[in-house]
XYZ file of C-alpha atoms in Angstrom:
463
model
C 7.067 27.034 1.857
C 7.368 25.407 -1.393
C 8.989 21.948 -2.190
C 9.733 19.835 -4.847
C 8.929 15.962 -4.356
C 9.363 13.051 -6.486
C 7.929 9.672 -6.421
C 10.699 8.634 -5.064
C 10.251 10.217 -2.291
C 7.169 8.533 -1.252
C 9.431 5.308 -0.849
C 11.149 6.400 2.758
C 10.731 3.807 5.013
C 11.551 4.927 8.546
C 9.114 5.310 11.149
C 8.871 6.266 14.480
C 10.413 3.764 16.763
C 6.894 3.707 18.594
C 5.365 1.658 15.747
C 6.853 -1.523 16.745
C 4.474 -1.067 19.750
C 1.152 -0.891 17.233
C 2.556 -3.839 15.129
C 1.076 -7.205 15.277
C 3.053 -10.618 15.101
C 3.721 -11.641 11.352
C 1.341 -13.814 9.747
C 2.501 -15.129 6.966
C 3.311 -17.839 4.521
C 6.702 -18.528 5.630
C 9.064 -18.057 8.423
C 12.322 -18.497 8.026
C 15.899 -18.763 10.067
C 19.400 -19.557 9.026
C 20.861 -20.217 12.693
C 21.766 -23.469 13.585
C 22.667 -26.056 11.272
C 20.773 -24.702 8.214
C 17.895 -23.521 6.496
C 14.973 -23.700 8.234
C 10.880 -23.233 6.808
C 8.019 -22.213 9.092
C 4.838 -22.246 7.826
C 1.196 -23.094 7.263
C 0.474 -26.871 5.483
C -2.800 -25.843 4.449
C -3.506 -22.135 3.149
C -7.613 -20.803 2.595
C -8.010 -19.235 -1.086
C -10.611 -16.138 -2.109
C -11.748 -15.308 -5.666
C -10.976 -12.325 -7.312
C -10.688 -10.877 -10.301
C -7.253 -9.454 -12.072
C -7.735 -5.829 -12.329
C -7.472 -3.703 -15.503
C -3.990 -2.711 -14.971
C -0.616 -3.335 -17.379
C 1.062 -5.122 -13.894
C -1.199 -7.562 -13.411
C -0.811 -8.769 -16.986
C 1.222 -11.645 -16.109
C -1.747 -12.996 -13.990
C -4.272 -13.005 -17.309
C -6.575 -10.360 -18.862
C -8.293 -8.090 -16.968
C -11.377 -9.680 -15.182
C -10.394 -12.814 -15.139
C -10.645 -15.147 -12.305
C -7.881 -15.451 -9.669
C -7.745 -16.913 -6.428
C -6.113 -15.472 -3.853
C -4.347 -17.598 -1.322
C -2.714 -17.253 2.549
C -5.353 -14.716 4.089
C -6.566 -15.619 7.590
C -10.260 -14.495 9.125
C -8.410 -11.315 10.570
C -7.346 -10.463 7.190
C -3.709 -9.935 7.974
C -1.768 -10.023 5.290
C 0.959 -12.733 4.000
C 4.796 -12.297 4.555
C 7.894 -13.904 3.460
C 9.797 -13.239 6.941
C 13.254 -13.631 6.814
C 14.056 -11.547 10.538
C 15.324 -14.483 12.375
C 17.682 -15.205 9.163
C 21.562 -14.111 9.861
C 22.032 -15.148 5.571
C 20.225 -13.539 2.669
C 17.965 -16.420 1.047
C 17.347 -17.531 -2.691
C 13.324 -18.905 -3.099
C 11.585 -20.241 -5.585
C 8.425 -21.474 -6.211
C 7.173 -25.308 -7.729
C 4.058 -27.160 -7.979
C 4.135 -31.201 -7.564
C 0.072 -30.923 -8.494
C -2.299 -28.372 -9.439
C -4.735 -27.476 -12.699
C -3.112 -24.260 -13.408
C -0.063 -22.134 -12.242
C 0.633 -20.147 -9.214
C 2.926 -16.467 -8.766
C 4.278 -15.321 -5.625
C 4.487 -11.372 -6.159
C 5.197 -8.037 -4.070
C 4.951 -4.284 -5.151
C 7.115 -1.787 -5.965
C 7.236 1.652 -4.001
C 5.066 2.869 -6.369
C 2.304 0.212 -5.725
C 3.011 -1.407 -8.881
C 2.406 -5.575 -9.005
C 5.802 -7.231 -9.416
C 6.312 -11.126 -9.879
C 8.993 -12.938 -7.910
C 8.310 -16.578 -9.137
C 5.708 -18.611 -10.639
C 5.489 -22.702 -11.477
C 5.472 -21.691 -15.544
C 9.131 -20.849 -15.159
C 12.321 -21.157 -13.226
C 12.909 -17.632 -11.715
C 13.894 -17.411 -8.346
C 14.351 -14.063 -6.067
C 16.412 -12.900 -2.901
C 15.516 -11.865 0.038
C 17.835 -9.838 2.521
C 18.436 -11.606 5.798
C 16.145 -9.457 8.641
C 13.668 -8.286 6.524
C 9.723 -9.136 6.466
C 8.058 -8.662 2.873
C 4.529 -8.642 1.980
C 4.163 -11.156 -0.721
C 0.766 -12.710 -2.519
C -0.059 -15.820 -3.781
C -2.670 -16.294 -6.150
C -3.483 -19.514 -8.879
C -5.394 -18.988 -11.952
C -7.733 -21.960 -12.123
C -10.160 -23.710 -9.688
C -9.090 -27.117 -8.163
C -6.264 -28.769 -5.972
C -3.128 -27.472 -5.407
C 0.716 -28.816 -3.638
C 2.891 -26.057 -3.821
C 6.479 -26.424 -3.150
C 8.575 -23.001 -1.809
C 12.363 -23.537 -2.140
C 14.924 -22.049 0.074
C 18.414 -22.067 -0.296
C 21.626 -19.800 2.017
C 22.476 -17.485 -0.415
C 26.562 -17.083 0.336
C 27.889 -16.421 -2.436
C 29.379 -18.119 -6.002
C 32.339 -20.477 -4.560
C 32.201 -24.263 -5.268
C 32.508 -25.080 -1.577
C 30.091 -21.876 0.188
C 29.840 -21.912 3.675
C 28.273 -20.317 6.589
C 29.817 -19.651 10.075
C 31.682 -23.034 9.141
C 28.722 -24.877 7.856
C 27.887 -25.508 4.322
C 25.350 -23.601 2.917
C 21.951 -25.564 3.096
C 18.333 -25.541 1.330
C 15.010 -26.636 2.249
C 11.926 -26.735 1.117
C 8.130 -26.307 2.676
C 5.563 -27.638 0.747
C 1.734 -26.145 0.930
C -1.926 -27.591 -0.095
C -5.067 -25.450 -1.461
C -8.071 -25.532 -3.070
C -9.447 -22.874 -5.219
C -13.258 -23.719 -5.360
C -15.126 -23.106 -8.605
C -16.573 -19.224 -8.310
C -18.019 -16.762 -11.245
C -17.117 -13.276 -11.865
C -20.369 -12.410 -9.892
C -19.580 -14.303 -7.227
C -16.080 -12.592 -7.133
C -17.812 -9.488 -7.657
C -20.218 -10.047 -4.793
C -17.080 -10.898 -2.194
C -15.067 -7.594 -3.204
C -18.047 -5.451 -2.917
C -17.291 -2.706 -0.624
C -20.411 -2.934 1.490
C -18.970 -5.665 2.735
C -15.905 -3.980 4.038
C -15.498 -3.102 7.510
C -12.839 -0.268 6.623
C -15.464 1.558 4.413
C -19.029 1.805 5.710
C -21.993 4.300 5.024
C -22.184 6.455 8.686
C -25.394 6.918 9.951
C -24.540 10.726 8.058
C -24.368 11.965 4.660
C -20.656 11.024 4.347
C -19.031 8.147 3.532
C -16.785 7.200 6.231
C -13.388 5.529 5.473
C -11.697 3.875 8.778
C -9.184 2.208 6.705
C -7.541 1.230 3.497
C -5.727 3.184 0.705
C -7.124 6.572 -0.709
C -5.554 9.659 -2.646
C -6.389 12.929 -2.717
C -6.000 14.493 -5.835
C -6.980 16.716 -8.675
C -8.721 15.266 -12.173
C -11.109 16.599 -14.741
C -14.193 15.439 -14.295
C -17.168 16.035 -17.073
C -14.179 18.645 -18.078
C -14.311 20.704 -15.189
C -10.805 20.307 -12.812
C -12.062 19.485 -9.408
C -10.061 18.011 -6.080
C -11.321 14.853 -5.063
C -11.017 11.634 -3.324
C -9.418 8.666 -4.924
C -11.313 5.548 -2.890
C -8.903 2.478 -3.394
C -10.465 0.404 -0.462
C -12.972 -1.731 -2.986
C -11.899 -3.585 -5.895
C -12.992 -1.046 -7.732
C -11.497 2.583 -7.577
C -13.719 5.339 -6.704
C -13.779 9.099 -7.256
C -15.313 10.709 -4.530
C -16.477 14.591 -3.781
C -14.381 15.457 -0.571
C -17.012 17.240 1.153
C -19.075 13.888 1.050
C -16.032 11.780 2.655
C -15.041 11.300 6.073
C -11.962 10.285 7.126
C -11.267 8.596 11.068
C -8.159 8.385 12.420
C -8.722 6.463 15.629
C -6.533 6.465 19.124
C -5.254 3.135 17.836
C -2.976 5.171 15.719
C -1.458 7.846 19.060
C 2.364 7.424 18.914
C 4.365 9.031 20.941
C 6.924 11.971 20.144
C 10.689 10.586 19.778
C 13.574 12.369 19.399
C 14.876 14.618 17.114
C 10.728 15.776 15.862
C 10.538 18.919 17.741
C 8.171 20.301 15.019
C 5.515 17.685 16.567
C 5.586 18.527 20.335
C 7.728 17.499 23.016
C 9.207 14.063 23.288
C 7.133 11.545 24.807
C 3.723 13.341 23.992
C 1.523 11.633 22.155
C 0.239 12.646 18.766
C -2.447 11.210 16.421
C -0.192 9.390 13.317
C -1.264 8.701 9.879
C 2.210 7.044 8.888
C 3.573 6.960 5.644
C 3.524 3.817 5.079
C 0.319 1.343 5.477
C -0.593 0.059 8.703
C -3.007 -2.024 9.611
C -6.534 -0.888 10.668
C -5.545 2.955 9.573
C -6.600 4.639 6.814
C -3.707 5.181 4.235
C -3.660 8.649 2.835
C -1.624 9.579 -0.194
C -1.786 12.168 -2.764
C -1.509 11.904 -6.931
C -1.643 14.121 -10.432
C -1.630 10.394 -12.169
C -5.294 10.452 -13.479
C -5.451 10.150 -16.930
C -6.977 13.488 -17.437
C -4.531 15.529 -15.660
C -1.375 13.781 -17.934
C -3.135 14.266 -20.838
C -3.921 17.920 -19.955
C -1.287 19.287 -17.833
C 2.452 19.510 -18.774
C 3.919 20.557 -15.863
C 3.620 20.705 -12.058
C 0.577 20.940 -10.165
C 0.620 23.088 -7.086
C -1.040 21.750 -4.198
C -1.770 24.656 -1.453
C -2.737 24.369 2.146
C -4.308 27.280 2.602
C -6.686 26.677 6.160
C -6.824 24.480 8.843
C -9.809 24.126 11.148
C -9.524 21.912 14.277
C -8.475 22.061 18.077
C -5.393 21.031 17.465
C -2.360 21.139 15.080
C -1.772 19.780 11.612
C 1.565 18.384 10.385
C 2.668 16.399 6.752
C 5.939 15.309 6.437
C 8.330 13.077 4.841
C 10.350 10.518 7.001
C 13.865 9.813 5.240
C 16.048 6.606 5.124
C 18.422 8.090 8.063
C 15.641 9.444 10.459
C 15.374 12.646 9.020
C 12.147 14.028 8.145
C 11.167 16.329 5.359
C 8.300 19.005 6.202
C 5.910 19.726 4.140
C 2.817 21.141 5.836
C 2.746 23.017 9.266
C -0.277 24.631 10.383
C 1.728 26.008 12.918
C 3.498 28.245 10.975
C 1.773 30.915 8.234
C -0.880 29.879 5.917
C -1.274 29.156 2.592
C 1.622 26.821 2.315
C 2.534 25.055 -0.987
C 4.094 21.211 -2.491
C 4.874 21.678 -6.022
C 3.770 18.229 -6.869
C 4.806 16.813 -10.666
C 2.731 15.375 -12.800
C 2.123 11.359 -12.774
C 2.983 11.458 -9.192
C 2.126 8.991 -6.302
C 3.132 9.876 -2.929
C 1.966 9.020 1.027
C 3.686 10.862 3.791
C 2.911 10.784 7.261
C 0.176 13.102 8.505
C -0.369 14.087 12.295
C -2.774 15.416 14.569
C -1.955 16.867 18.315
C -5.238 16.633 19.453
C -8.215 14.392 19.270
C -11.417 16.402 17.481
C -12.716 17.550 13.887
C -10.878 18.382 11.218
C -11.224 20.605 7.799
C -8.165 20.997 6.038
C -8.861 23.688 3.073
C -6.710 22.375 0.574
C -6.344 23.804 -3.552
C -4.875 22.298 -6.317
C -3.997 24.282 -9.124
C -1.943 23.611 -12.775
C -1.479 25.261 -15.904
C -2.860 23.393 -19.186
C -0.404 22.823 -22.493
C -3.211 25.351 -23.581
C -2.022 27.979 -21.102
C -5.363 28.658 -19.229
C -4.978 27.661 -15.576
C -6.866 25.870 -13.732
C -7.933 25.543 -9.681
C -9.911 24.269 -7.189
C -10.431 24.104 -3.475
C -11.910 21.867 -1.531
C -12.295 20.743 2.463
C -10.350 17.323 3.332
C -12.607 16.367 6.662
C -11.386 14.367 9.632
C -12.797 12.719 12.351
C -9.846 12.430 15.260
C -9.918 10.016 17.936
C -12.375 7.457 18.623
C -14.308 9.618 20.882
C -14.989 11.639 17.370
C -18.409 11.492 15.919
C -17.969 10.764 12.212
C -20.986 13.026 11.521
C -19.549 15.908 13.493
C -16.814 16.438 10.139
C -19.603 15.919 7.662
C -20.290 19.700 6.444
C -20.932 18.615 2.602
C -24.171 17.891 0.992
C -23.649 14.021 0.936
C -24.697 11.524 -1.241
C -21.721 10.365 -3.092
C -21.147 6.673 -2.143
C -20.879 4.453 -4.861
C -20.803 7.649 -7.307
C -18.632 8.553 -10.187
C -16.806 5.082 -10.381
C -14.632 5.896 -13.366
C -11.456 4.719 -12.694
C -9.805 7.642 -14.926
C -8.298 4.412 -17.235
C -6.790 3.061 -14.079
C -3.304 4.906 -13.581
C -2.941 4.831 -9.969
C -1.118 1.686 -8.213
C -3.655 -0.233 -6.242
C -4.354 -3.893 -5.955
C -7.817 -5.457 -5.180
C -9.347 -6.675 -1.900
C -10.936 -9.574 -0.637
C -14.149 -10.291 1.306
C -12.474 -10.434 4.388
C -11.173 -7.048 4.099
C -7.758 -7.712 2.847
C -6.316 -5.325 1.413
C -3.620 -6.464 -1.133
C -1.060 -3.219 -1.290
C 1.650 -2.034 0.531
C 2.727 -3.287 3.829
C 0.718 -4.125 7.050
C 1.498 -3.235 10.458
C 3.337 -6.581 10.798
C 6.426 -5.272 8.506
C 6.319 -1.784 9.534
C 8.378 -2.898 12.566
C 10.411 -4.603 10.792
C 11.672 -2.249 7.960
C 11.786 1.009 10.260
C 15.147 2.900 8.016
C 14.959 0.255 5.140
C 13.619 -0.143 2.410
C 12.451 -4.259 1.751
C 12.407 -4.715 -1.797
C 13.560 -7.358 -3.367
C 17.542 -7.318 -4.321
C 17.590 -9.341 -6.872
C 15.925 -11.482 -9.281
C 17.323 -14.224 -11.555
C 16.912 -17.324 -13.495
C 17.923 -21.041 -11.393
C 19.850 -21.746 -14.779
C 21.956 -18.303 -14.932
C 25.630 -18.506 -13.686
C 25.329 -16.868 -10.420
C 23.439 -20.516 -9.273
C 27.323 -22.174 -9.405
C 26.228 -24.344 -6.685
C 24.228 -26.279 -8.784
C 20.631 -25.639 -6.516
């Protein structure tokens, strides 16, 4: 089986229809509905802030230089993550962002499929953004300077260009919710301290050899390190990235994440069984597996494709990776219920997630090989063992067959290619979207339609 995939193709959206059952309630920055006589905001008055630091990534530019103090703002103690949530909204909605008082400025961004930062407003200048009536979107806030801030978001019914709009006989209205923080003084150590990943609950040092990661975004891929090409484990659950040996990582998958079978996915099982789902796209409390030829070594090197190969599978029950599609469809990749080795011809400076199942609870080794031809023409290989811990009933140290001792080692970032944002003390993790939206955007895509300037000639209205 060989395939062809393109970044693009890590973007599908649609999930099984079980995952609204796993989602939690939004929590967010603002709710908001169009029914009824207008606009309406719901929201927190008051939002906590953490320190962090802007990463060393060409995205993030438009927050500072890299290392630089930030604080991020509208994470609660559970660590959910923020939303703009427009589903009880029947109109698509223009925002944009003020501030009445405050020592610096503010941004309200999102990400790109890719994982790449992407600004929707700020208080230094008058863009506004759209979002599509029905959709949730992960959004952060963050401020670039300690002290008090009143923050005003703007939203206005987006219907259109005509000097008298209206909606379902009403005129189009706008309102605005207006929000208080304080970003209290803080070094880089201290912001240092806060991200460090001992701290996280998602990534902990088992009572093994391994480092086991519960949750959080990691990437298995190959790179050249100390010039030899090796398969390893991209660690994105930290502030700081980390390259780790696979047979010295762990990964759980717990019953938290057993869906159910639904239609139309014979290839998993019968309908209504339940299967162990790593889902394409992040959900909260589940680790977030991906794959990617985007470190630095391997562009630089490597002109063409890289092959990735399945070529064993070890466990009590069966292995799947696939690709879920905008209508439904899915997209198989790996089946270790058909004929081994199987290969993904996987391009260079490529970032993908797909969703990755297992029938039955137990360890894991998934053999896997990763091999490319240099502009030199010698080629190059590796194989390594991805290990899994399934089910919560799972021992952690049961998967750990590797010598150990890699936490905290190798943590060159490869010049930071990949697409991944920092965290917080409270185990926030700042990519992607939580469980929250995942119900929400099951067959769509949420990105942001359109961006444009309050003084541009599609704002007619005057607001």
């Amino acid at each position: 089986m060989r395939k062809h995939l393109t970044l693009i193709a890590a973007l599908a959206a649609a999930l099984l229809p079980a995952a609204a059952a796993q989602a939690q309630a939004p929590e967010g920055i603002a709710e908001f509905d169009t029914t009824g006589t207008g606009v309406a905001i719901d929201g927190p008055a008051t939002l906590a802030t953490v320190p962090s630091l802007v990463p060393d990534r060409e995205d993030f530019a438009f927050l500072g230089e890299a290392g630089d103090l930030v604080w991020i703002a509208g994470a609660d103690a559970e660590g959910n993550f923020p939303t703009l949530d427009a589903s009880a909204a029947d109109t698509d909605l223009t925002l944009a962002l003020d501030k009445t008082e405050g020592p610096g400025d503010a941004w309200l961004y999102t990400f790109t499929g890719p994982g790449l930062a992407e600004p929707l407003a700020s208080t230094e200048d008058d863009e506004s953004f759209a979002i599509p009536a029905g959709t949730t979107a992960a959004v952060v806030l963050a401020v670039d300077e300690p002290g008090r801030y009143t923050i005003e978001l703007a939203a206005r019914e987006n219907v259109g260009h005509a000097s008298v709009a209206t909606t379902r006989g009403q005129a189009a209205s706008s309102t605005t919710a207006t929000y208080t923080l304080t970003a209290a003084p803080a070094t880089v150590e201290e912001a240092q301290a806060i991200a460090d990943p001992a701290d996280r609950n998602g990534s902990a040092q088992a009572d093994t050899s391994c480092t086991t990661i519960a949750e959080g975004h990691i990437d298995i891929g190959p790179r050249f390190a100390d010039g030899t090409w090796t398969a390893q484990l991209r660690d994105d659950t930290a502030s700081e990235s980390v390259w780790r040996d696979l047979e010295d990582v762990v990964l759980t998958v717990p019953d938290a994440s057993l869906f159910p079978i639904p239609e139309g996915y014979d290839f998993l099982g019968a309908p209504g069984d339940e299967i162990y789902l790593l889902p394409q796209v992040q959900a909260a409390g589940i680790v977030w597996p991906g794959w990617n030829t985007q470190d630095k070594s391997v562009i630089d090197a490597v002109p063409g494709s890289v092959d990735w190969n399945l070529t064993a599978v070890d466990g009590p029950g069966e292995f799947t990776l696939f690709l879920s599609n905008t209508f439904g469809g899915a997209e198989v990749l790996f089946d270790s219920s058909a004929a081994l080795p199987q290969t993904v011809s996987v391009p260079r400076n490529t970032h993908a997630h797909g969703n990755w199942t297992f029938s039955e609870p137990g360890v894991y080794l998934l053999t896997v090989e990763f091999t490319a031809t240099t502009g030199d023409g010698e080629t190059v290989t590796d194989t390594k063992n991805v290990q899994l811990a399934v089910g919560d009933a799972t021992d952690p140290g049961d998967a750990c067959h590797g010598e150990g001792g890699s936490a905290g080692k190798d943590t060159d970032n490869g010049g930071d290619d990949g697409g991944f944002l920092p965290t917080t003390g409270t185990g926030w993790l700042l990519w992607g979207l939580g469980a929250a939206a995942i119900a929400v955007v099951v067959g769509a895509t949420i990105m942001f339609a359109t961006r444009k300037r309050r003084n541009a000639s599609g704002d007619a209205d005057g607001n």
